[in-house]
Coordinates of C-alpha atoms and ligand atoms in Angstrom, one line a residue:
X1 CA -12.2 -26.4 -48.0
X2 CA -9.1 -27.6 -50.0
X3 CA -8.7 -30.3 -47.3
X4 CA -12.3 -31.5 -47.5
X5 CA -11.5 -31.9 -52.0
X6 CA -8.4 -33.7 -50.8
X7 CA -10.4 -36.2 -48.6
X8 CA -12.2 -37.3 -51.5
X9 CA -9.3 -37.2 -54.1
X10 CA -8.0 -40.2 -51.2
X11 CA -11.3 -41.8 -51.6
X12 CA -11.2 -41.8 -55.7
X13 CA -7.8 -43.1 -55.4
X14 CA -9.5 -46.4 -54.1
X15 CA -11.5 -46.7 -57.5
X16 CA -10.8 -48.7 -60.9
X17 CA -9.5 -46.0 -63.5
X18 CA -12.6 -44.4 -65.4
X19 CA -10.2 -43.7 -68.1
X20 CA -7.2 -45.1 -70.1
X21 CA -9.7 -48.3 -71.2
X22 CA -8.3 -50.8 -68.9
X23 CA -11.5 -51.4 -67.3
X24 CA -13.7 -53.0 -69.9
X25 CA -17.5 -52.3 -68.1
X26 CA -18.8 -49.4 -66.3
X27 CA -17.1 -47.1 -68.1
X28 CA -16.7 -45.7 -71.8
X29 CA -13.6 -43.6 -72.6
X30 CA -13.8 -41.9 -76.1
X31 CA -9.9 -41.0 -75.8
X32 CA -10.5 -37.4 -76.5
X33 CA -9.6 -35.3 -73.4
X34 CA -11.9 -32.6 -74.9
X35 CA -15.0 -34.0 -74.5
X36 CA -14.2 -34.3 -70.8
X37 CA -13.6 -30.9 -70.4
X38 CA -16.9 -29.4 -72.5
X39 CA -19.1 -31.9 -70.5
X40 CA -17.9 -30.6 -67.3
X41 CA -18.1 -27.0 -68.2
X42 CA -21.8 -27.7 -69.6
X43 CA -22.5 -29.5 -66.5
X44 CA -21.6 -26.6 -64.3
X45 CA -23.5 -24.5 -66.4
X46 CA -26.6 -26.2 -66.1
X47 CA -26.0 -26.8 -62.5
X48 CA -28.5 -24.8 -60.5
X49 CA -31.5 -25.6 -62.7
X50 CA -34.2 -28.0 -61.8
X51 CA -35.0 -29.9 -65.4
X52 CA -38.9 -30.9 -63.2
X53 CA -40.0 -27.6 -65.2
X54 CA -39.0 -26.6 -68.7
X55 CA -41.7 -23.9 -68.9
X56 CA -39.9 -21.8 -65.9
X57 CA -36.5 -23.4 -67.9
X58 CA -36.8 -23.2 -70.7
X59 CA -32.9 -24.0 -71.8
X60 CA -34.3 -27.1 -70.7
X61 CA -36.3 -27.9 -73.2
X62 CA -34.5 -26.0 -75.9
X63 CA -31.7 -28.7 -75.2
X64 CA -34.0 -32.0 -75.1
X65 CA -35.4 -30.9 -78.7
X66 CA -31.5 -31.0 -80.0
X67 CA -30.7 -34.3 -78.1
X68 CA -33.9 -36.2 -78.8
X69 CA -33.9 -34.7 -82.7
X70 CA -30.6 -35.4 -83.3
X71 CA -31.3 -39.8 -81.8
X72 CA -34.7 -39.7 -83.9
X73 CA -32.5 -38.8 -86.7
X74 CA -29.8 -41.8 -85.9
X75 CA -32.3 -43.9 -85.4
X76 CA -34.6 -43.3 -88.6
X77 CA -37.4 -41.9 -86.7
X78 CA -40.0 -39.8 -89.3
X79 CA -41.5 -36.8 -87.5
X80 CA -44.2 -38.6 -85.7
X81 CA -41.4 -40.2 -83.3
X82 CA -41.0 -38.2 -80.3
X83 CA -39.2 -39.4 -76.9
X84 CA -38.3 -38.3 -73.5
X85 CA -34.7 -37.5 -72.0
X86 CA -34.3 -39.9 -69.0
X87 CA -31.6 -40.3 -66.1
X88 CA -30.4 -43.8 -68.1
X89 CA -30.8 -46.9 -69.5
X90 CA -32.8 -47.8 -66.4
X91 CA -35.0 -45.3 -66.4
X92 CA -35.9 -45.6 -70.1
X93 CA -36.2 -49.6 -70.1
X94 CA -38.8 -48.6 -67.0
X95 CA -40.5 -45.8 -68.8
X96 CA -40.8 -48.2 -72.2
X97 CA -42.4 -50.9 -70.1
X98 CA -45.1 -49.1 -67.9
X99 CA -45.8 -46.8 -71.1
X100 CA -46.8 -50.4 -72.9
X101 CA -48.7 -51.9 -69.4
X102 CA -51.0 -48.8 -70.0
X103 CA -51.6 -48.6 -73.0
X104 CA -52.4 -52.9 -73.3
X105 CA -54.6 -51.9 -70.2
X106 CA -56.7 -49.3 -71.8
X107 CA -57.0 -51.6 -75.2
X108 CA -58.0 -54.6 -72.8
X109 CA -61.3 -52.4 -71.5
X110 CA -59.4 -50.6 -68.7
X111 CA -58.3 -53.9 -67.2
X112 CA -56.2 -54.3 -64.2
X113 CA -55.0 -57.4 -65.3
X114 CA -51.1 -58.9 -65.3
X115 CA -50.0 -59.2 -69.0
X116 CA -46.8 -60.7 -69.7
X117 CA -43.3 -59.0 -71.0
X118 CA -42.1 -61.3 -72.8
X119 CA -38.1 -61.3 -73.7
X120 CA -35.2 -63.5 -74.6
X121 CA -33.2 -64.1 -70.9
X122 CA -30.2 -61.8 -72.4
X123 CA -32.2 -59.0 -72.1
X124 CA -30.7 -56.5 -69.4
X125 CA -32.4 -57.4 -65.8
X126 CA -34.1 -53.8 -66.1
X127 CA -36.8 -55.6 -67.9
X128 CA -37.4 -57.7 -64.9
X129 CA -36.9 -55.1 -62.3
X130 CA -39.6 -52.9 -64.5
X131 CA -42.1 -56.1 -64.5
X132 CA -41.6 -56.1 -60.7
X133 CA -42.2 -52.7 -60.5
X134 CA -45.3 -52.3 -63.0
X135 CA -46.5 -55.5 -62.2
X136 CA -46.2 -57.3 -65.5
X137 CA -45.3 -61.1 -65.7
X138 CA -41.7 -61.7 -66.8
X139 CA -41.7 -64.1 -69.7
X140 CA -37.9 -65.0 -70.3
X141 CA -37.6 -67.1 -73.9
X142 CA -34.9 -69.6 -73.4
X143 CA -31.8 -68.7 -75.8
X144 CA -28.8 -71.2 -76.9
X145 CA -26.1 -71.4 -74.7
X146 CA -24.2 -69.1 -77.3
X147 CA -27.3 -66.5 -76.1
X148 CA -28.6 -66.1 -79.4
X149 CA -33.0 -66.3 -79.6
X150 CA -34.8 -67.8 -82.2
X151 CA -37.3 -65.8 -83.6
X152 CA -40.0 -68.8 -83.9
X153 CA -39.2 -69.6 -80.0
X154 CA -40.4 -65.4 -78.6
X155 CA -43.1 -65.6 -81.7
X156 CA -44.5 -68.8 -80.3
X157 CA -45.3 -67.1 -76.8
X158 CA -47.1 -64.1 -78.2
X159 CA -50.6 -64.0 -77.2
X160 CA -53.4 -61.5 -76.2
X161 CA -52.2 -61.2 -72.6
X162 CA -48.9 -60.0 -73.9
X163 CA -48.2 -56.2 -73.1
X164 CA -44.5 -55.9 -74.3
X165 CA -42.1 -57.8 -76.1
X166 CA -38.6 -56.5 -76.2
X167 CA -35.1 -56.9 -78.3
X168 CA -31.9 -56.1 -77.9
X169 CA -29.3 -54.1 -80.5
X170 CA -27.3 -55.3 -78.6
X171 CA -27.7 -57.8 -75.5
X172 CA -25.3 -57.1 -73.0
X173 CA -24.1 -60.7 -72.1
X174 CA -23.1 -61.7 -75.5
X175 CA -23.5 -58.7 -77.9
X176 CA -25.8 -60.5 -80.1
X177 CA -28.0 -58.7 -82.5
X178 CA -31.8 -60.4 -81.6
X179 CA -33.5 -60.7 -84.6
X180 CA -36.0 -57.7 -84.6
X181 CA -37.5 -57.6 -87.8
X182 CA -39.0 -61.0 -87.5
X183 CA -39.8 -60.1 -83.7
X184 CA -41.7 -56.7 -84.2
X185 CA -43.7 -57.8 -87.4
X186 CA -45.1 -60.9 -85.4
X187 CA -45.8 -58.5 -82.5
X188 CA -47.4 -55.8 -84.5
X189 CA -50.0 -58.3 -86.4
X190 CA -51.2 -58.7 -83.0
X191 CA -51.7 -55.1 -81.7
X192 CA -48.6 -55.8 -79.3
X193 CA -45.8 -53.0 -79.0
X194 CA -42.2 -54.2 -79.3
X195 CA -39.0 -52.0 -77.4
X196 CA -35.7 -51.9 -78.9
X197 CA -33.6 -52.1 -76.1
X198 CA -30.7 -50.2 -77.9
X199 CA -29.2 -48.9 -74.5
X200 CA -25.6 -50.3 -74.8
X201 CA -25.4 -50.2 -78.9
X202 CA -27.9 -47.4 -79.4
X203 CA -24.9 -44.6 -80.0
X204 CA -22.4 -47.3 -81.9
X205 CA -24.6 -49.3 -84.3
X206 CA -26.3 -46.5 -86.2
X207 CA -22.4 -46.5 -88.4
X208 CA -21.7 -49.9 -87.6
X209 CA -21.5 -51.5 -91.0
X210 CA -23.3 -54.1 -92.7
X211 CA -26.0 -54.4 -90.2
X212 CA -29.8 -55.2 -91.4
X213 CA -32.1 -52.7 -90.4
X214 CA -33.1 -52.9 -86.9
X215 CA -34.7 -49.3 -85.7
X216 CA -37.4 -47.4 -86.7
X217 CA -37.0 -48.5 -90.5
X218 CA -38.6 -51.7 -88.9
X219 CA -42.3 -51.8 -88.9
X220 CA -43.7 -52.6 -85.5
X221 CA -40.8 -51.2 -83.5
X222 CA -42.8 -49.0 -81.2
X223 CA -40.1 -47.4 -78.9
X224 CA -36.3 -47.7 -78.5
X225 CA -34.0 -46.6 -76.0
X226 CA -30.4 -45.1 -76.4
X227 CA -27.9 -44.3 -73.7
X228 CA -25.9 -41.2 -74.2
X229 CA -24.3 -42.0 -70.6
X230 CA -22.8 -45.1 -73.1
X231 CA -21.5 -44.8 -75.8
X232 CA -22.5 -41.1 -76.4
X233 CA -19.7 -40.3 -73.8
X234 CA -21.5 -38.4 -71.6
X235 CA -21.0 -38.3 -68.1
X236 CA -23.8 -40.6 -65.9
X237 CA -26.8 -39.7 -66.0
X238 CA -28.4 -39.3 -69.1
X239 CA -30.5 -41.5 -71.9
X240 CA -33.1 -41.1 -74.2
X241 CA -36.7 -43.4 -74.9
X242 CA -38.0 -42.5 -78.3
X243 CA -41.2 -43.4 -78.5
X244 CA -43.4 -43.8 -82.0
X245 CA -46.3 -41.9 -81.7
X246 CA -47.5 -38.8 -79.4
X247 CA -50.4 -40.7 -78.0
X248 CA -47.9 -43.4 -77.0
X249 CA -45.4 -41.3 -75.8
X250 CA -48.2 -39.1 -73.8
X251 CA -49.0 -42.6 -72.3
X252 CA -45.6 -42.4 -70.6
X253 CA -46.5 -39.3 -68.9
X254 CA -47.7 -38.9 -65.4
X255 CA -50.2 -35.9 -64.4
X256 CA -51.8 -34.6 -61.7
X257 CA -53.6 -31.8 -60.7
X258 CA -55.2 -33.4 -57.8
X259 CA -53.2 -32.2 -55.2
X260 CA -52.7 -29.4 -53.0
X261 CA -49.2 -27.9 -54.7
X262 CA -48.6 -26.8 -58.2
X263 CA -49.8 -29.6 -60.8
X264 CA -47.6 -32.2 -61.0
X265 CA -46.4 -32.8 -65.3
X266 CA -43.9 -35.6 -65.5
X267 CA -42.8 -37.5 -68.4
X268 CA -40.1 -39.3 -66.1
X269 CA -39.8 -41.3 -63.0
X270 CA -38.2 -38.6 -61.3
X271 CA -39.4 -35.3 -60.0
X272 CA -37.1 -33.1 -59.4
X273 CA -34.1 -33.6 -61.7
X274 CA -30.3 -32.4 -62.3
X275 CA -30.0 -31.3 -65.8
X276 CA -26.0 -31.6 -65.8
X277 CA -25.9 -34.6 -67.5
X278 CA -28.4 -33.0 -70.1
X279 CA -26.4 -30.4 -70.9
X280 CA -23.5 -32.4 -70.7
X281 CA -24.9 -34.4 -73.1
X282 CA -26.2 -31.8 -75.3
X283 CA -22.9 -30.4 -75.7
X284 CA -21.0 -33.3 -76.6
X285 CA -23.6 -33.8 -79.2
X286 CA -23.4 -31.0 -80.6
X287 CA -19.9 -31.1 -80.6
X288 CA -19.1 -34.7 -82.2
X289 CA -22.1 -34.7 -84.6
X290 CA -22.5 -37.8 -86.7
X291 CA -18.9 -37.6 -88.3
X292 CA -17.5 -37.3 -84.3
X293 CA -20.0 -40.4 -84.1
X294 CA -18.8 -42.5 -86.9
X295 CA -14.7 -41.9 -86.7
X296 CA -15.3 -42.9 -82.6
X297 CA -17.5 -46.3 -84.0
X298 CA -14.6 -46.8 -86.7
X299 CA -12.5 -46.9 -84.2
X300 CA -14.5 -49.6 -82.0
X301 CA -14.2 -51.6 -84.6
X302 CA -11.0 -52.1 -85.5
X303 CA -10.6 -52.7 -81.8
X304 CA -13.4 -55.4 -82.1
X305 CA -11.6 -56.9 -85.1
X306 CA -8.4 -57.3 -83.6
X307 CA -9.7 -58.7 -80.0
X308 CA -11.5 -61.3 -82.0
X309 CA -8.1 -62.0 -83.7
X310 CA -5.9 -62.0 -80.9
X311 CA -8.9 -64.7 -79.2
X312 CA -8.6 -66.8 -82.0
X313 CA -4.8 -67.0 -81.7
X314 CA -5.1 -68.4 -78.1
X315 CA -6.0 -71.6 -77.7
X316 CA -8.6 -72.8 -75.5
X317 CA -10.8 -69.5 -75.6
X318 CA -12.9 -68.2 -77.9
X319 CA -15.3 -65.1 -78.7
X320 CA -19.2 -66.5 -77.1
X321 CA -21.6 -66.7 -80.9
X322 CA -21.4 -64.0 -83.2
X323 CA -21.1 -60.3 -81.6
X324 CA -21.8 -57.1 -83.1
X325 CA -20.9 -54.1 -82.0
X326 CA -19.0 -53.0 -79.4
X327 CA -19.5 -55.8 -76.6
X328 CA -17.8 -59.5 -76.7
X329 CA -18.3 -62.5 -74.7
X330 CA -15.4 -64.6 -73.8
X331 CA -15.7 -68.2 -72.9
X332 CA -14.3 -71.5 -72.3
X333 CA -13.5 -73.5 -75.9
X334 CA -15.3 -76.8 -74.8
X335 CA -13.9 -78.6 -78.1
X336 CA -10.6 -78.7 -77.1
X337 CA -9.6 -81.5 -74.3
X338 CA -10.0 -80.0 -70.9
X339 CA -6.5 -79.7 -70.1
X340 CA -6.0 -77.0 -73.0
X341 CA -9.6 -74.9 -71.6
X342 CA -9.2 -71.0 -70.6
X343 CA -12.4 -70.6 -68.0
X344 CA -12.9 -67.2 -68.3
X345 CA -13.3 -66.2 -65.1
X346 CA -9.8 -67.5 -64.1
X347 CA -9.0 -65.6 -67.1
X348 CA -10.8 -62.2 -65.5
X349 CA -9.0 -63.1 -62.3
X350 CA -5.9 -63.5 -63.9
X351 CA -6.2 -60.3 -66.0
X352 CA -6.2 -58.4 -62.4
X353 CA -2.4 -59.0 -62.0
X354 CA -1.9 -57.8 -65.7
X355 CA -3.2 -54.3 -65.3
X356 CA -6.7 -55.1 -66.7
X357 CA -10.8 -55.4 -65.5
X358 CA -12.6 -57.3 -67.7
X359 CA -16.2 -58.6 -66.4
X360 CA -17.5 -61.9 -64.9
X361 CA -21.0 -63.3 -66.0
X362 CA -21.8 -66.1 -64.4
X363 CA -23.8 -68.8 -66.3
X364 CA -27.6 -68.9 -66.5
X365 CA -29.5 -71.9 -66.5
X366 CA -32.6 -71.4 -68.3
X367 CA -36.5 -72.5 -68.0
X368 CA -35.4 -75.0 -70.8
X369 CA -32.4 -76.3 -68.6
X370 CA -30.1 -74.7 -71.5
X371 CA -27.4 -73.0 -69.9
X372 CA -26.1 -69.6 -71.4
X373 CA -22.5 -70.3 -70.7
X374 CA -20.3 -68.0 -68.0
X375 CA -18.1 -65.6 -69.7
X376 CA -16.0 -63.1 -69.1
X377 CA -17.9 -59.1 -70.9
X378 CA -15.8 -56.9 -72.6
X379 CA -16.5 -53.3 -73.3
X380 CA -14.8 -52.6 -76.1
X381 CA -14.0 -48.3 -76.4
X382 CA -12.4 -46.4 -78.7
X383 CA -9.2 -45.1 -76.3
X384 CA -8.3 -48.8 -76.6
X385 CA -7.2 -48.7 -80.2
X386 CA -4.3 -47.3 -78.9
X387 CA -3.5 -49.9 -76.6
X388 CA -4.9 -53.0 -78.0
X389 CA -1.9 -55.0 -78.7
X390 CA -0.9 -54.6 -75.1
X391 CA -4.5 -55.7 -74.2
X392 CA -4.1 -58.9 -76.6
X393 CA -0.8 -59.8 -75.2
X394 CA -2.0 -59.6 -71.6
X395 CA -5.6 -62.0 -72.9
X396 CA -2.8 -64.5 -73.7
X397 CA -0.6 -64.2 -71.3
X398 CA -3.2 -64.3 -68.6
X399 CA -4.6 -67.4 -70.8
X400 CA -1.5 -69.1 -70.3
X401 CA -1.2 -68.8 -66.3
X402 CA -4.7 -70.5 -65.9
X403 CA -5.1 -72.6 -68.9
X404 CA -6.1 -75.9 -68.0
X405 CA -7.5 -75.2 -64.5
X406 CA -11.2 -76.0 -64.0
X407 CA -13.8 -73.5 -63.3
X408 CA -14.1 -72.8 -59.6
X409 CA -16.4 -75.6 -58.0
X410 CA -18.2 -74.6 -54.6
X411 CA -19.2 -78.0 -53.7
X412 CA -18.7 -77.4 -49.9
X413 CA -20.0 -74.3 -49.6
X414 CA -23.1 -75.5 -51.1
X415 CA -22.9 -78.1 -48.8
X416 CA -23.0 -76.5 -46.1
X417 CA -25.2 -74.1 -47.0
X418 CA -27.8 -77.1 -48.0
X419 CA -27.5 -78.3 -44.2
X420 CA -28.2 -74.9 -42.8
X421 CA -31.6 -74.8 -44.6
X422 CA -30.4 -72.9 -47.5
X423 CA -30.5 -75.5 -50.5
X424 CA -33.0 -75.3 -53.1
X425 CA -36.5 -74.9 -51.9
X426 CA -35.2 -74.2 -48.7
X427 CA -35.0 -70.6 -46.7
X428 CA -33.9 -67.7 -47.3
X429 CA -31.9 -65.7 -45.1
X430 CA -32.6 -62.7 -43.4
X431 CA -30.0 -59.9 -43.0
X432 CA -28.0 -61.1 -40.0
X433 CA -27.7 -64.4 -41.8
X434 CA -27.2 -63.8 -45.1
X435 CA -24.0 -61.5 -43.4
X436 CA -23.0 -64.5 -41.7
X437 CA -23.2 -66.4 -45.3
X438 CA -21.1 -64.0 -46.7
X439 CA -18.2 -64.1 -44.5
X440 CA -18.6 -68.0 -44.8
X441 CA -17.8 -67.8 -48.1
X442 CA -15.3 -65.4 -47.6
X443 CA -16.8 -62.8 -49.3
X444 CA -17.3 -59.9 -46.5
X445 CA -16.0 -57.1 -48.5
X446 CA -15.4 -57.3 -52.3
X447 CA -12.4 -55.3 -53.4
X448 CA -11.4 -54.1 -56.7
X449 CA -9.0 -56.4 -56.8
X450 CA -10.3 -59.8 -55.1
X451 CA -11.4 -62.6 -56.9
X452 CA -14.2 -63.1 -58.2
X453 CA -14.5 -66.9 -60.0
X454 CA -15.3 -68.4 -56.8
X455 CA -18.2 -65.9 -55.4
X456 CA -19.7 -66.2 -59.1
X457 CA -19.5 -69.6 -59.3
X458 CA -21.8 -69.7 -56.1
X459 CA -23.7 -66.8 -57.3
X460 CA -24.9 -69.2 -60.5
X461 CA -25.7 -72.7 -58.6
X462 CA -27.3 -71.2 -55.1
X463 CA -30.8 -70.7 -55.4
X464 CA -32.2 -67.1 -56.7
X465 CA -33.4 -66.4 -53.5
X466 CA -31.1 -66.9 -52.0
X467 CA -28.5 -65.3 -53.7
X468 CA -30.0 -62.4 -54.3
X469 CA -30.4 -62.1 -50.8
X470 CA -26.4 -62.2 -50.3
X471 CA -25.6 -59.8 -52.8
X472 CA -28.5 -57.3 -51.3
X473 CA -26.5 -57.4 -48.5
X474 CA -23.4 -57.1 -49.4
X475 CA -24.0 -54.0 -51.2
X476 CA -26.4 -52.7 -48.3
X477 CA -23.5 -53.4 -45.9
X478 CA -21.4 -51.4 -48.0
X479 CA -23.1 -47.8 -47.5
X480 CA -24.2 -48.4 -43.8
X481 CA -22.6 -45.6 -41.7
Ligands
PLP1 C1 -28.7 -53.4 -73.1 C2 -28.8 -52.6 -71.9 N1 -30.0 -52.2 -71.4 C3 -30.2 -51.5 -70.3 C4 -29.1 -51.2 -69.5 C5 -29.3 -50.4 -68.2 O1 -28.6 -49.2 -68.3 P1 -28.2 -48.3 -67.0 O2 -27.1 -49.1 -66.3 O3 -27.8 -47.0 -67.6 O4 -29.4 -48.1 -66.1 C6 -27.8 -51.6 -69.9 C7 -26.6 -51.4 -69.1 O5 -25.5 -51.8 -69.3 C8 -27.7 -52.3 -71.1 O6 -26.5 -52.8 -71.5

């Protein structure tokens, strides 16, 4: 057996380190080794149990009270807020949105109609996969290319068709605050519900200081989710959808006793589930409480603070609009000449040979034609306090190596893509040819380590379709045996 645990040691040997906070995505490293070792042993505790039924598991539910009672409480939810433990942010974002189809279904006389979801475009693509899913109409709002939404722009769209709007605390992309307050009074004058999407911020900005109120305390928010798989530092797995409201959150619910097995009760997407990450979660709440909380968000943002300041000491980048909280944009200062620009995905690139991951996002050209600019994410954790000068002096040095050298430009690949019937308006390939695409653009396997400026550069100016259908099979080809 030992052989067969040594096989995959090999394998994890091939991944980017989940810990040590020199990948800045994915991944969210408290820097205590003890939380680590109380998840596990909750997670092997829990291990056999199937969470589909609480009544024959009752731990089960015994530990979804704690966890949903003690992110009702963070959150400023009164008693009448209830909520659902999910598999993650996903899963919630999905929950959130089919909850609100149904209910603006039943209020619209039963009607199967398509409403709309309507959102700023820096909210996370689970709102798109969910309105593909649900069969809702994605509404994207055009923001500024700093991805910040005006209020007045998402207000102006709201109309009777709309199901759902949603807000981020924070977006991903950028780490901007939207501006809920105005959002989910405008949508609550009309009878519309309005989702926090709190996922990424949900465990951080409840002790974040000097923030304006942007949860339950806001009249009209209707439901919100939270990761605890983020930044509540438990292992994958695990999120929570409050919900304001039992009949709301009973909406969510799927029943049926109109089959031949035992009824069917559940308030997720899933079935059968694992409830590791529950009680992996449950412990590490219980153990950090909202002091473990607030000296872990402390920490984030001294690290935030001294990012920013080692950004604005190198010339030719800068931090993307006005973040808040625990993620940061970087991108190209377009007010210097060009010869003194950082494009930050040369910068992400570069970072590779300096020990660190930081994340490509390409640029998005909006309905509008207002591009939200490429930029390289950061994650920002709290084992990087510890680290961070290291982290600035690699930024600038990395900075230094590509300053001045223009984004990547995929001219003729587009070309040539454009002649084989792939330009806009044009086909889109199948499997076998979106392979041969691939390995065109040299692109056949993506390694930790490869780089990326190039492949994103292509990935922003090919059309959706079509790029969508290269990166489907890149990561299909990936897992074929
Ligand atoms: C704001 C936001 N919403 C939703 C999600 C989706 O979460 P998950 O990857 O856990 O499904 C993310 C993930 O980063 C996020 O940042």
């Amino acid at each position: 057996m030992s052989d067969i645990l040594d096989r995959l040691r090999r394998m994890r040997a091939a991944d980017a380190p989940t810990h040590g906070g020199h990948v800045l995505s994915y991944v969210y490293d408290s820097g205590l080794g003890e939380l680590d070792e109380l998840a596990d042993a909750a997670a092997r505790l829990a291990r056999p149990l199937n969470g589909l039924d609480p009544t024959v598991f009752p731990s089960i539910a015994a530990m979804e009270r704690d966890v949903i009672g003690f992110t009702r409480r963070m959150l400023h939810g009164r008693r009448s807020v209830v909520g659902t433990v999910t598999s993650g942010g996903t899963e919630s974002c999905l929950l959130a949105v089919k909850t609100a189809r149904d209910l603006w279904r039943l209020s619209h006389g039963g009607s199967s109609g398509r409403p709309r979801l309507v959102a700023p475009a820096t909210a996370h693509a689970a709102f798109i996969k969910a309105a593909q899913l649900f069969d809702l109409e994605f509404d994207a709002v055009p923001c500024s290319p700093d991805g910040v939404l005006a209020a007045s722009d998402l207000i102006d769209r709201l109309d009777d068709d709309v199901a759902l709007v949603v807000v981020s605390a924070p977006s991903y992309p950028t780490g901007t605050l939207d501006p809920i307050a105005e959002v989910a009074a405008a949508a609550s004058t009309r009878g519309i519900s309005c989702h926090v999407d709190s996922c990424f911020g949900g465990f951080v900005l409840p002790w974040w200081p000097g923030l304006p109120a942007w949860d339950f305390r806001v009249h009209g928010v209707t439901s919100i989710s939270a990761d605890l798989h983020k930044y509540g530092y438990a292992p994958k797995g695990v999120s929570v959808l409050l919900q304001r409201g039992r009949r709301r959150h009973r909406a969510q619910f799927f029943a049926t006793t109109g089959w031949a097995g035992y009824p069917v009760v559940n308030p997720t997407l899933l079935g059968s589930r694992s409830a590791s990450p529950l009680a992996a979660a449950w412990a590490i709440t219980q153990h950090l409480g909202d002091d473990g909380y607030r000296r872990l968000t402390d920490s984030i943002g001294r690290v935030a603070l001294a990012v920013r300041a080692a950004v604005d000491g190198i010339p030719g980048l800068r931090v993307i609009g006005d973040p808040v909280g625990p993620a940061i944009a970087l991108g190209s200062d377009d007010s210097v000449p060009v010869a003194e620009r950082v494009d930050p995905h040369r910068l992400a690139d570069a970072m590779v040979g300096h020990g660190w991951k930081i994340q490509p996002q390409p640029g998005l050209v909006q309905q509008d034609g207002v591009r939200i600019a490429h930029s390289a994410h950061l994650t920002l954790t709290p084992v990087l306090e510890s680290q961070v000068e290291e982290f600035a002096r690699a930024l600038a040095e990395a900075a230094d190596e590509v300053r001045g050298r223009p984004a990547a430009d995929p001219k003729m690949m587009l070309a040539a893509l454009r002649m084989l019937g792939y330009g806009e308006g044009g086909r889109v390939p199948g499997p076998a040819a979106a392979w041969r695409l691939l390995r065109l653009a040299g692109a056949g396997s993506v390694s930790a380590d490869q780089p990326m400026a190039m492949l994103m550069a292509l990935i922003e100016r090919l059309p959706r379709s079509v790029a969508e259908a290269v990166l489907t099979e890149l990561l299909a080809r990936m897992s074929e045996p």
